[in-house]
Coordinates of C-alpha atoms in Angstrom, one line a residue:
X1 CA -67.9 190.5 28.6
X2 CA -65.3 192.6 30.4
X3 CA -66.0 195.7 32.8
X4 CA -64.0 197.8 30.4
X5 CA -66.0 199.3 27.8
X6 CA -65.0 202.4 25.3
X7 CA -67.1 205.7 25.0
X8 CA -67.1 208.4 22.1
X9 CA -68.0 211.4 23.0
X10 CA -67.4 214.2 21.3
X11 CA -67.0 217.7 23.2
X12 CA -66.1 221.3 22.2
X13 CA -64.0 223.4 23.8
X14 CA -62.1 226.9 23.4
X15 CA -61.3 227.6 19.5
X16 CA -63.7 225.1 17.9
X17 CA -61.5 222.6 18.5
X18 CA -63.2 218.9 18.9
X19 CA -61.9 216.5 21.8
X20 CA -62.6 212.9 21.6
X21 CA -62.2 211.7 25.1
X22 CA -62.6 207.7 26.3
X23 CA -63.8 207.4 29.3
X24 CA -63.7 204.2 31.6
X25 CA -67.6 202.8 31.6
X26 CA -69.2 201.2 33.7
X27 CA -69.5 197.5 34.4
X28 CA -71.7 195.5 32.5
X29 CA -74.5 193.5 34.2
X30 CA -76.1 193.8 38.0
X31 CA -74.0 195.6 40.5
X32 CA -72.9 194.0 44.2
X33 CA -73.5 195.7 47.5
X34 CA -71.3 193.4 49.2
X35 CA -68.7 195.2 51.1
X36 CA -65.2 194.3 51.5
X37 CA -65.6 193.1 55.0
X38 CA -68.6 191.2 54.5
X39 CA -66.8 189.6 51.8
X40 CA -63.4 188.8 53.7
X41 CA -65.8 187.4 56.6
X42 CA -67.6 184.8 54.0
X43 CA -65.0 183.6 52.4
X44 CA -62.9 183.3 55.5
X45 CA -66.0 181.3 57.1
X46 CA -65.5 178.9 53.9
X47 CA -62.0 178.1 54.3
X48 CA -62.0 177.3 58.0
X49 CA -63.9 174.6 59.1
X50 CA -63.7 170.8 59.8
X51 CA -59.2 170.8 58.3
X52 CA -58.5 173.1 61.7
X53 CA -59.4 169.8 63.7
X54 CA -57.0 167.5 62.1
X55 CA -54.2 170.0 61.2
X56 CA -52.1 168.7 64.4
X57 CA -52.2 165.5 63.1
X58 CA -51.4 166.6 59.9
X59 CA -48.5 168.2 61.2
X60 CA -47.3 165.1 63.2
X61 CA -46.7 163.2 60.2
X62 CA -44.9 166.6 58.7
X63 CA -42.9 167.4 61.2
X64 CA -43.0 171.4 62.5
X65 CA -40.5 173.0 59.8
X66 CA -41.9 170.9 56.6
X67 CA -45.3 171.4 58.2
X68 CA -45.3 175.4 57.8
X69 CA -43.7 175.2 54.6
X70 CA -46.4 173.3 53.4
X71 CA -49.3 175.2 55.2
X72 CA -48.0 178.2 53.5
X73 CA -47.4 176.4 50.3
X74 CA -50.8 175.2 50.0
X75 CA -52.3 178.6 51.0
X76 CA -50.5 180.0 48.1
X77 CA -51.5 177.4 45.3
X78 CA -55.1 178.0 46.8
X79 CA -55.1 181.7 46.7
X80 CA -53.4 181.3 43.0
X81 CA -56.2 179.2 42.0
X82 CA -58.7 182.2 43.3
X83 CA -56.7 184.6 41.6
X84 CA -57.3 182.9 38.2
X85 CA -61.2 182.7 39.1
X86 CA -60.9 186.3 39.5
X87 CA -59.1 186.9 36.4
X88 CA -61.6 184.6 34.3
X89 CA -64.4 187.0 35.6
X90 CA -63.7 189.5 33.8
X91 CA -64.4 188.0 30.5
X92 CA -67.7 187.7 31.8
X93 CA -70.5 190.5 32.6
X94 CA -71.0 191.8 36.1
X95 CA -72.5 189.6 38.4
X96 CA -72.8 186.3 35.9
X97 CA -69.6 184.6 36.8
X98 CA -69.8 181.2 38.0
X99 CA -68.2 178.1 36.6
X100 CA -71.2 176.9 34.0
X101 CA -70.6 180.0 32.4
X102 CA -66.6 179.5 32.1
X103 CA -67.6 175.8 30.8
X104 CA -70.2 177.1 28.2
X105 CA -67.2 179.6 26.4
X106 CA -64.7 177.0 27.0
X107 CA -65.4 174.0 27.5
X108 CA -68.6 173.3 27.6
X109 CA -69.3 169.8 28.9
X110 CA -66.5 170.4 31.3
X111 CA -70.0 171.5 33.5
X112 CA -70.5 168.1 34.8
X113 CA -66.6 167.6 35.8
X114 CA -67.2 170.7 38.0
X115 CA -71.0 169.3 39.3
X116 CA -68.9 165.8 40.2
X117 CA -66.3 167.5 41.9
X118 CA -68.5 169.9 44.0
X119 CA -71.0 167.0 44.8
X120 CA -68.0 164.5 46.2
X121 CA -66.4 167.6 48.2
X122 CA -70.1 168.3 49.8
X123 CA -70.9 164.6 50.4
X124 CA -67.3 164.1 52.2
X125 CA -67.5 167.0 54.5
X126 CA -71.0 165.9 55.4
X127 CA -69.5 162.7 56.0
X128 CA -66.7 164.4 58.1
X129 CA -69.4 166.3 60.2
X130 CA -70.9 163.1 61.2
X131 CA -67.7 161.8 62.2
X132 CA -67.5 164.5 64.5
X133 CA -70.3 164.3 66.1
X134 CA -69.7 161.1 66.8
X135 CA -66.1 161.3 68.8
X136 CA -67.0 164.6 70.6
X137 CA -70.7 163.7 72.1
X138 CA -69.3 160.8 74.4
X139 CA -67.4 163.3 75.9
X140 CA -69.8 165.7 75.8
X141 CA -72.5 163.0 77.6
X142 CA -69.9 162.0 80.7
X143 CA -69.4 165.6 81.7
X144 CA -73.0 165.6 82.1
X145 CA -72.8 163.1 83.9
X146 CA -74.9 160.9 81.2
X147 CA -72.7 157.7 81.5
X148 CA -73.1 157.5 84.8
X149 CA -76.5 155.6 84.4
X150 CA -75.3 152.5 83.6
X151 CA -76.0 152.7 79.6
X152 CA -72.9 151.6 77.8
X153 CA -74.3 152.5 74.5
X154 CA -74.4 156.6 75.3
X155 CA -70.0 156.0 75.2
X156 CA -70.8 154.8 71.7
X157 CA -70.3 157.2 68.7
X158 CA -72.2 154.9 66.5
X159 CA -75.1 156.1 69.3
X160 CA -74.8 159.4 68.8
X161 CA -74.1 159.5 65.2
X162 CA -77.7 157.3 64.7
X163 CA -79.3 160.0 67.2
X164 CA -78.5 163.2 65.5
X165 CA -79.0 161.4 62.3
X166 CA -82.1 160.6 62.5
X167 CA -83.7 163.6 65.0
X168 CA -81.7 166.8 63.4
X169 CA -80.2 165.8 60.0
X170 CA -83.0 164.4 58.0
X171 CA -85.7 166.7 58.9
X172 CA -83.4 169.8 58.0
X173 CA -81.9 168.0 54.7
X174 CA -85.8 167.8 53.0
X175 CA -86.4 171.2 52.5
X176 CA -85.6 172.9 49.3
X177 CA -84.8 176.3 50.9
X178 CA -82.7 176.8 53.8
X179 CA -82.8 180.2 54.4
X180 CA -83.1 179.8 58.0
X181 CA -79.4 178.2 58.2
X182 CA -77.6 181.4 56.6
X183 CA -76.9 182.5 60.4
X184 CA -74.8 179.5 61.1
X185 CA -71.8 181.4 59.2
X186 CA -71.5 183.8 62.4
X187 CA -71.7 180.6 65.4
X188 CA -68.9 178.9 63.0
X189 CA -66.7 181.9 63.1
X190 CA -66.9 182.1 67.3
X191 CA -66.7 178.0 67.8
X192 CA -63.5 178.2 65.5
X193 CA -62.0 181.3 67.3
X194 CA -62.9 179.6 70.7
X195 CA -61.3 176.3 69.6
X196 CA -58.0 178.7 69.2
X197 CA -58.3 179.6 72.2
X198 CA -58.9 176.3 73.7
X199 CA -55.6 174.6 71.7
X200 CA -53.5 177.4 72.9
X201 CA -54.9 177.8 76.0
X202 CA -53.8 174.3 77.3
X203 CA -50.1 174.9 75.5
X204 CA -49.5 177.3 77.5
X205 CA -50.9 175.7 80.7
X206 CA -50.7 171.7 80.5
X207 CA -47.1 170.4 81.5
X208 CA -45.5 168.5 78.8
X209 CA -43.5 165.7 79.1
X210 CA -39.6 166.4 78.1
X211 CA -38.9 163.0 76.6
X212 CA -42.2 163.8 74.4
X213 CA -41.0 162.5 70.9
X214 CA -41.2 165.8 68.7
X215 CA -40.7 165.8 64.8
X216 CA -39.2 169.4 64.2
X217 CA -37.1 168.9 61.2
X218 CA -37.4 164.9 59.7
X219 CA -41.0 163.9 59.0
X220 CA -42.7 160.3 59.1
X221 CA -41.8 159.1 56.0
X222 CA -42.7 159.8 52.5
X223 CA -45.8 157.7 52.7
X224 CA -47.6 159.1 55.5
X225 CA -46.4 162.6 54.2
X226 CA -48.3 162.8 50.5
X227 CA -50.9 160.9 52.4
X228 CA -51.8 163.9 54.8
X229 CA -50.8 166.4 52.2
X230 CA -54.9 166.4 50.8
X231 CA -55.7 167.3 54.7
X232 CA -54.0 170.4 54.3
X233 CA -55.3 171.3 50.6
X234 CA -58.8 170.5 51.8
X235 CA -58.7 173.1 54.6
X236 CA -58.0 175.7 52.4
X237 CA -61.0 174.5 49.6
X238 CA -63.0 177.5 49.5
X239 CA -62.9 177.8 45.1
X240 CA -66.7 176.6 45.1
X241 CA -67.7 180.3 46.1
X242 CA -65.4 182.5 44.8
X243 CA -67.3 183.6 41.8
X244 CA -70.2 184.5 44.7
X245 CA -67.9 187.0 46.5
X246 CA -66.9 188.3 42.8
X247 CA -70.8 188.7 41.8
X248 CA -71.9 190.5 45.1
X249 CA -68.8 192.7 46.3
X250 CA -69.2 196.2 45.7
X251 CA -65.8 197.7 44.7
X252 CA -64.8 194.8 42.2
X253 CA -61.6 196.1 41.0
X254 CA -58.5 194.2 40.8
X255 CA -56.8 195.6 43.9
X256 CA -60.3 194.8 46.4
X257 CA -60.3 191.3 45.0
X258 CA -56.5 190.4 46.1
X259 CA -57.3 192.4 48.8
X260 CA -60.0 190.0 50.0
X261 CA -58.0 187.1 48.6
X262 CA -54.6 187.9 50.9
X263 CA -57.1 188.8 53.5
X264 CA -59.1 185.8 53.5
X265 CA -55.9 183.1 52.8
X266 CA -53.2 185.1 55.1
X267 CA -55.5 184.9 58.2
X268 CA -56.3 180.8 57.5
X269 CA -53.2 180.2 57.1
X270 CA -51.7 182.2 60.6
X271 CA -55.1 180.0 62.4
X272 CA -53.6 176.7 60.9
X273 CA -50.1 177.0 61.8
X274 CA -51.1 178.3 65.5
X275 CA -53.6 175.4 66.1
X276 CA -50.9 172.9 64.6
X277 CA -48.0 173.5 66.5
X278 CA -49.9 174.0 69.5
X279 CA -51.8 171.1 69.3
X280 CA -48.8 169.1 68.0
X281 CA -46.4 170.2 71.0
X282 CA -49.4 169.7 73.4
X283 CA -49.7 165.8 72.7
X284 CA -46.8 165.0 70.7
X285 CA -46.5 162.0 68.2
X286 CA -49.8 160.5 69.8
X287 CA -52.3 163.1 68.5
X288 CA -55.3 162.0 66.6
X289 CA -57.4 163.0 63.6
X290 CA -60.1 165.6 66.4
X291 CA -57.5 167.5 68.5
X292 CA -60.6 168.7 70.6
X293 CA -61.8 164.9 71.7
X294 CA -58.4 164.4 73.2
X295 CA -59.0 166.8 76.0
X296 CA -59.7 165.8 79.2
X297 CA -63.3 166.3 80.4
X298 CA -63.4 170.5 81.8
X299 CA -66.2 173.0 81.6
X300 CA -64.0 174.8 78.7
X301 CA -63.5 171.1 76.8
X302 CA -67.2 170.6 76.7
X303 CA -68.4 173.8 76.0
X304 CA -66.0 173.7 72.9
X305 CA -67.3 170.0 72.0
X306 CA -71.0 170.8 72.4
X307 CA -70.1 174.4 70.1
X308 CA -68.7 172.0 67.7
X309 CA -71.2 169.3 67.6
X310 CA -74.1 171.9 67.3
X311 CA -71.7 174.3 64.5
X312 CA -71.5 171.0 62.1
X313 CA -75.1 169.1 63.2
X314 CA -76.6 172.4 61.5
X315 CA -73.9 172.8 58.8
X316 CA -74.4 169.2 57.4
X317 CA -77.8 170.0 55.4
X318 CA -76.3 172.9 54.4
X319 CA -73.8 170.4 52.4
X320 CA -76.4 168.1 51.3
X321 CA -78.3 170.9 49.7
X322 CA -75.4 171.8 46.9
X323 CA -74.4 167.8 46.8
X324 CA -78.3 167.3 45.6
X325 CA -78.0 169.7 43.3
X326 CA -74.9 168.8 41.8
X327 CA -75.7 165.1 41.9
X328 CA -78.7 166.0 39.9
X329 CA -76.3 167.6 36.9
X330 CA -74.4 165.1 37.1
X331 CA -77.3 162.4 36.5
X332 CA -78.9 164.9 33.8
X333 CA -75.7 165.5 31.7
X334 CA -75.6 164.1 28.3
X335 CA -72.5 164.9 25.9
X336 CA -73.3 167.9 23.6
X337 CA -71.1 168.1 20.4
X338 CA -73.1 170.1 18.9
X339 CA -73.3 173.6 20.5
X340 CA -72.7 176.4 18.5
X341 CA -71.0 179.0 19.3
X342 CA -73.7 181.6 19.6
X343 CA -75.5 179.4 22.6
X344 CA -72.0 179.7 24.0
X345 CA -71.8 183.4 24.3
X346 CA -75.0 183.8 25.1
X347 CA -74.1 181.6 28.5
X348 CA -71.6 183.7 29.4
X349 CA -73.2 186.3 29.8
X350 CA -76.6 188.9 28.9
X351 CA -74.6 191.1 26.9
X352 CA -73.0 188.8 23.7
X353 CA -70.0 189.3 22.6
X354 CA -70.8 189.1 18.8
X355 CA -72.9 191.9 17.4
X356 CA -75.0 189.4 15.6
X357 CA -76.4 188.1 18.6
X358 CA -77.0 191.3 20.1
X359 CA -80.3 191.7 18.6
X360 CA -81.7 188.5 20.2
X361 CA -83.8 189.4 22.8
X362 CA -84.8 186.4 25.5
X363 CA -85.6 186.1 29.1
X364 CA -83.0 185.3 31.5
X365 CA -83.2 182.0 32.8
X366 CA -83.5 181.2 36.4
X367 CA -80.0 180.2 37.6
X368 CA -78.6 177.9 40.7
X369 CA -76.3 178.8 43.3
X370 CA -73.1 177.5 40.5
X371 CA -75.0 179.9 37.7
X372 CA -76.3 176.4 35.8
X373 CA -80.0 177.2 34.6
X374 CA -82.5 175.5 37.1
X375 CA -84.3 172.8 36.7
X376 CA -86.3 171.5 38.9
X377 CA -86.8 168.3 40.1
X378 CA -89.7 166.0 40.7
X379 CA -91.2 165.3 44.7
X380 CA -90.1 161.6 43.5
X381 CA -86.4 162.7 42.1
X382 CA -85.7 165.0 45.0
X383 CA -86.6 162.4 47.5
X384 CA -84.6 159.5 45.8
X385 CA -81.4 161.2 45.8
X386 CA -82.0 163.2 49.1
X387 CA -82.8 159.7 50.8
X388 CA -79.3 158.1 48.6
X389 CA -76.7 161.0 49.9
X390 CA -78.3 160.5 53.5
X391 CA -78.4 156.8 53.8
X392 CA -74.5 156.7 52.3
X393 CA -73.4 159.6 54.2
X394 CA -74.9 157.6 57.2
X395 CA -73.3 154.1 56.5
X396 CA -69.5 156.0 55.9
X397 CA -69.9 157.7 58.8
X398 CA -70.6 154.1 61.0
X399 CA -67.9 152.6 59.0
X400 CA -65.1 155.1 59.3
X401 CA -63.9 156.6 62.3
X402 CA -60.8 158.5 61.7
X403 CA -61.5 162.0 60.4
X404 CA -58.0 162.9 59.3
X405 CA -58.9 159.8 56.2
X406 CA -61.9 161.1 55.5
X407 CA -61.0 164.7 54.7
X408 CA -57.8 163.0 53.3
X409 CA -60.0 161.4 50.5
X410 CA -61.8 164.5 50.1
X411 CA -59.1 166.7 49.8
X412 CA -57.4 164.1 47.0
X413 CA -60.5 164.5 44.5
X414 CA -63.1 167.3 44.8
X415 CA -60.9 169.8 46.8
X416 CA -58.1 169.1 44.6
X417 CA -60.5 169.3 41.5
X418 CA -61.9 172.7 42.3
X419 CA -58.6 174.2 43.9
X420 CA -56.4 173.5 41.2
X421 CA -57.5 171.6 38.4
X422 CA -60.6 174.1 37.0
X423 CA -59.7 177.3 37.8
X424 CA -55.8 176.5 36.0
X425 CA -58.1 174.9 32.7
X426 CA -60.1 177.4 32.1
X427 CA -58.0 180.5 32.6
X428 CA -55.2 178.7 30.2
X429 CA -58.2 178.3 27.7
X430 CA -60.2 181.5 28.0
X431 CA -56.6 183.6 28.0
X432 CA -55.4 181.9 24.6
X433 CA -54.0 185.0 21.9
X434 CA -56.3 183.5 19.6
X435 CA -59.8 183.7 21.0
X436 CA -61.9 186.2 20.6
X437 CA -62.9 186.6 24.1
X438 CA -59.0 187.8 25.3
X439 CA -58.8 189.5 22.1
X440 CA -61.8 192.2 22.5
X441 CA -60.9 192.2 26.8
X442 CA -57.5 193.1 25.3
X443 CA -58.2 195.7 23.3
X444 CA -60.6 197.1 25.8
X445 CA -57.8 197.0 28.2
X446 CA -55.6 198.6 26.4
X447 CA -58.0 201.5 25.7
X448 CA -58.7 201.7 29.4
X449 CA -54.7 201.6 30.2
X450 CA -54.3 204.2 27.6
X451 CA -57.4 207.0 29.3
X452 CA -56.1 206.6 32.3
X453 CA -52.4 207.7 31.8
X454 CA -52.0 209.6 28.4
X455 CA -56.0 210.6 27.8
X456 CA -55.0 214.3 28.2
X457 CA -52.0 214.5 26.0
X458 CA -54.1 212.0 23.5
X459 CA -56.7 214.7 23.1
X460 CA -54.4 217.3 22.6
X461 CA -52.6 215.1 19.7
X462 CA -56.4 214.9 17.8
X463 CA -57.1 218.8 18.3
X464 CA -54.3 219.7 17.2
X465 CA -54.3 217.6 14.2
X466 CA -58.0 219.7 13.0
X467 CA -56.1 222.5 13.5
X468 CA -54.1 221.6 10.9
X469 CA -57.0 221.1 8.8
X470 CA -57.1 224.8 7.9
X471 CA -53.4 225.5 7.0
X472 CA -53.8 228.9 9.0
X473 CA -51.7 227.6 11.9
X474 CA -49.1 225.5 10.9
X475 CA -46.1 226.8 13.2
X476 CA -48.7 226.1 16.0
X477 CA -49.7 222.6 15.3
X478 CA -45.7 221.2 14.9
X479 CA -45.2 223.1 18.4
X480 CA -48.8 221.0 19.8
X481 CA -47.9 218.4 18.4
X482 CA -44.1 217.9 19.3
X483 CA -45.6 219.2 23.3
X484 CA -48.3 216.5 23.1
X485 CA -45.9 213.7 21.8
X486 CA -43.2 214.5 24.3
X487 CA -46.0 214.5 27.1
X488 CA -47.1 211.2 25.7
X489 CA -44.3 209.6 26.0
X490 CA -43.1 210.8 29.5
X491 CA -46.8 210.0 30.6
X492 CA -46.7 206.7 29.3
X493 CA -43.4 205.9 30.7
X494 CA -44.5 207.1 34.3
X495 CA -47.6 204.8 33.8
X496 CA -45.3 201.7 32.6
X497 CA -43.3 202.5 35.8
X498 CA -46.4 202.3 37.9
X499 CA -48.0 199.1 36.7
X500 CA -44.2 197.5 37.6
X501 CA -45.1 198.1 40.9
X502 CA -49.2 197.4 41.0
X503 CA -49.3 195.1 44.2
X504 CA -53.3 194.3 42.4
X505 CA -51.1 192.1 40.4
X506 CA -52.7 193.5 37.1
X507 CA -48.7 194.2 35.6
X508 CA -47.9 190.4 35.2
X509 CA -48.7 189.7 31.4
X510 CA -50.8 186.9 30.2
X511 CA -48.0 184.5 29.1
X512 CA -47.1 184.2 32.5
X513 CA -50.3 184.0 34.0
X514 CA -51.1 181.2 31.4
X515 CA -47.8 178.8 32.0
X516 CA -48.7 179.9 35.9
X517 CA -52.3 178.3 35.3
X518 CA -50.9 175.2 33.9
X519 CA -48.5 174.5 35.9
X520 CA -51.4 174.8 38.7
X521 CA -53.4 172.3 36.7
X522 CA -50.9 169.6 36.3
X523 CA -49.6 170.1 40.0
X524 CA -53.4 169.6 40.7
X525 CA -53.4 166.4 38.8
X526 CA -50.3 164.8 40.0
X527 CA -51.4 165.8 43.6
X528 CA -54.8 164.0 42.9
X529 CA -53.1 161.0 41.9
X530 CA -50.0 160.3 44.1
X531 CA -52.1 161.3 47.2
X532 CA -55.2 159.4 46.2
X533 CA -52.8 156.1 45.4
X534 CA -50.9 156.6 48.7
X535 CA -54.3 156.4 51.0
X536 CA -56.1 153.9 49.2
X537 CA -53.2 151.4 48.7
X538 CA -50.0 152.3 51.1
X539 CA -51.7 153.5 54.2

């Protein structure tokens, strides 16, 4: 249900004469306490991550001017797709929004497309991480002075992966709560901002080569371009906890939202383009997929490679954890034709839309971290598929060495699925003139738009009309009633006049929105395809 909701109350004033007043309620459902910062800082901490390593590269194959362009351009389709997330929201109660409730009112075994996508996004980053760990620890081992001793294997990522694998990563990726993790968030925020520093730091003071080939205007070719394009796409994937920072911040209005979206987006997008033109000018044409294992051994090179390897050997249970989860829907999910509309509405949220159903009375039911009711799984199931994601996520890791394909792959399905694809689907179907979930957030709307600019001269148009209910004061209810429509009218042109201008986007009508949301849906399935044909068979 919307935060909008209609109040009659009836007052008296001066005169006998009775006011009926709206007034702007109160959101429906829990309350956050999240404040803006808090919620800028985690979903900033989502977007940034393992794409700031290969953005050079990606901008090698770009070139610097198409490069930007397409930074920016993907940090705009991303921050679209949030805004539509937000948007959908509000046709749920306060603090219920998650995807399996948008999939319950419209379409409702959509659930497991969503579960697929996050379980292949979590499964390729933890895949990623490995591959991280194991092209920075050889370097990390010779400044220590490690390969010294004569043991060829320690300059062998396969080594290191194996190591970590089997001392850090599957202890942490058994237990069922990981509470003990949740202070990584502020150790990924520092090794990021000191990789930054690092990139920039050595611009600034390595010599470059003049005859250093540098791509400023043509790119690679076509190819190599829509084959790095997911890279880019995947470094701004942060869709999976949108509805989170919805549910918990505070001051949920439309302007703190695109406040935290701009916020969030803007300041990835200014890290990206630093770290790849750096990094790209630093090294030129023969960058790699890690920008950081390509500096030469140094006291700041190693402390940035051993912040790394540490920042992703503790976030990679943290992706197994969701990846279990959602591999579990996945394997549950059985086609249900049959729901009826009541179950749906009572999904999407504790407060039905229908009266009919309001007199139901149940429970609520325990939900998961993607608002899907828990169920919980067997000592036998959870250690099947725990074992399964950890043993694959090993073998790829051996098998593939270049990150820059992995996050490429990535990017292609389950970044593109949950960037694009979901959030333009289901705010095309939820927004449609003729459901009944747009029609009552209309009409609530409406009501709300209408209290906050014209209440006054509203009121004074309903007094005046009892007035006139007596026949004693007929002269004064044509003169209250010509003052209250001409104050109506300039009221509700000033308030027209306003929403023009409304930078919380809340002015642009729902047509718009809707052709805006499928457009980002079918750019999000051409992307998927083109990009996912050009790595598996042209590159």
């Amino acid at each position: 249900m919307t935060g909008y909701s209609t109040i009659a109350s009836g007052t008296s004033s001066a005169g006998g004469m009775a006011n009926t007043r709206r007034v702007r309620g109160p959101k429906m459902g829990g309350g956050g306490h999240a404040s803006m910062m808090s919620s800028n800082i985690n979903l900033l901490n989502t977007i940034i991550g393992a794409g700031t390593l290969a953005m050079p590269a990606a901008m090698s194959h770009f070139g610097v001017m198409l490069g930007v362009l397409l930074i920016i351009w993907c940090g705009f389709t991303s921050a679209l797709g949030l805004y539509l997330q937000s948007r959908c929201a509000r046709y749920l109660d306060r603090g219920t929004s998650s995807f399996f409730a948008l999939s319950q009112i419209t379409y409702p075994n959509a659930a497991v497309v969503f579960d697929a996508a996050i379980a292949i996004k979590c499964f390729g980053v933890g895949v990623s991480y490995m591959i991280i760990i194991g092209d920075l620890m050889p370097g990390v081992a010779e400044a220590f002075g490690l390969t010294s001793m004569d043991l060829p294997y320690l300059e062998d990522r396969r080594f290191w992966i194996t190591i970590f694998f089997l001392i850090f990563i599957i202890p942490l990726s058994f237990p069922k709560k990981l509470d003990s993790l949740k202070y990584t968030s502020v150790v990924a925020l520092m090794a990021i901002g000191y990789l930054v520093i690092l990139v920039v730091y050595h611009f600034a003071a390595d010599e470059i080569p003049n005859h250093r080939d540098i791509r400023v205007i043509r790119w690679e070719s076509p190819v190599t371009v829509l084959s790095s394009l997911p890279v880019v796409i995947f470094a701004y994937t942060c869709h999976q906890n949108m509805f989170s920072i919805v549910n918990e911040i505070k001051d949920n209005s439309p302007g703190s939202i695109v406040a935290v979206i701009t916020a969030s987006i803007g300041t990835a997008a200014s890290v990206y383009i630093l770290v790849a033109i750096t990094g790209y000018l630093t090294f030129g044409n023969d960058i790699k997929g890690n920008i950081v294992g390509m500096y030469p051994p140094s006291v700041a090179s190693t402390i940035a490679k051993a912040a790394i390897v540490a920042l992703v050997t503790f976030s990679i249970p943290l992706q197994i954890h969701p990846c279990r989860a959602s591999l579990d829907a996945v394997l549950r999910w059985r086609p249900n034709k049959s729901r009826s509309a009541s179950t749906s509405q009572s999904a999407a949220g504790s407060q039905p839309l229908l009266a009919a159903s309001a007199s139901i009375s149940a429970p609520a039911p325990v939900l998961d971290s993607h608002g899907a009711p828990v169920v919980v799984m067997s000592e036998l199931r959870f250690a099947l598929i725990t074992s399964t994601i950890l043993v694959l996520s090993y073998l790829a890791a051996l098998n593939v060495s270049s990150l820059d394909r992995v996050l490429a792959y990535v990017g292609s399905t389950g970044s593109t699925a949950i960037s694009f694809i979901l959030p333009g689907l289901f705010y095309y179907k939820i927004s449609d003139p003729d459901s009944i979930y747009h029609q009552r957030l209309s009409k609530e709307d409406d009501d709300a738009d209408f209290d906050g600019g014209v209440s006054e001269s509203g009121d004074e148009e309903e007094g005046a009309g009892d007035l006139g209910a007596s026949g004693l004061l007929e002269g004064s209810v044509a003169s209250l009633r010509s003052t209250a429509s001409s104050a109506k009218s300039a009221a509700t042109g000033r308030w027209k006049w306003r929403r023009k201008w409304r930078w919380d986007l809340e002015h642009l009508e729902t047509v718009l929105l809707r052709k805006m949301a499928l457009f980002l849906s079918v750019y999000g399935v051409c992307v998927m395809f083109i990009c996912l044909g050009m790595n598996a068979f042209f590159r």
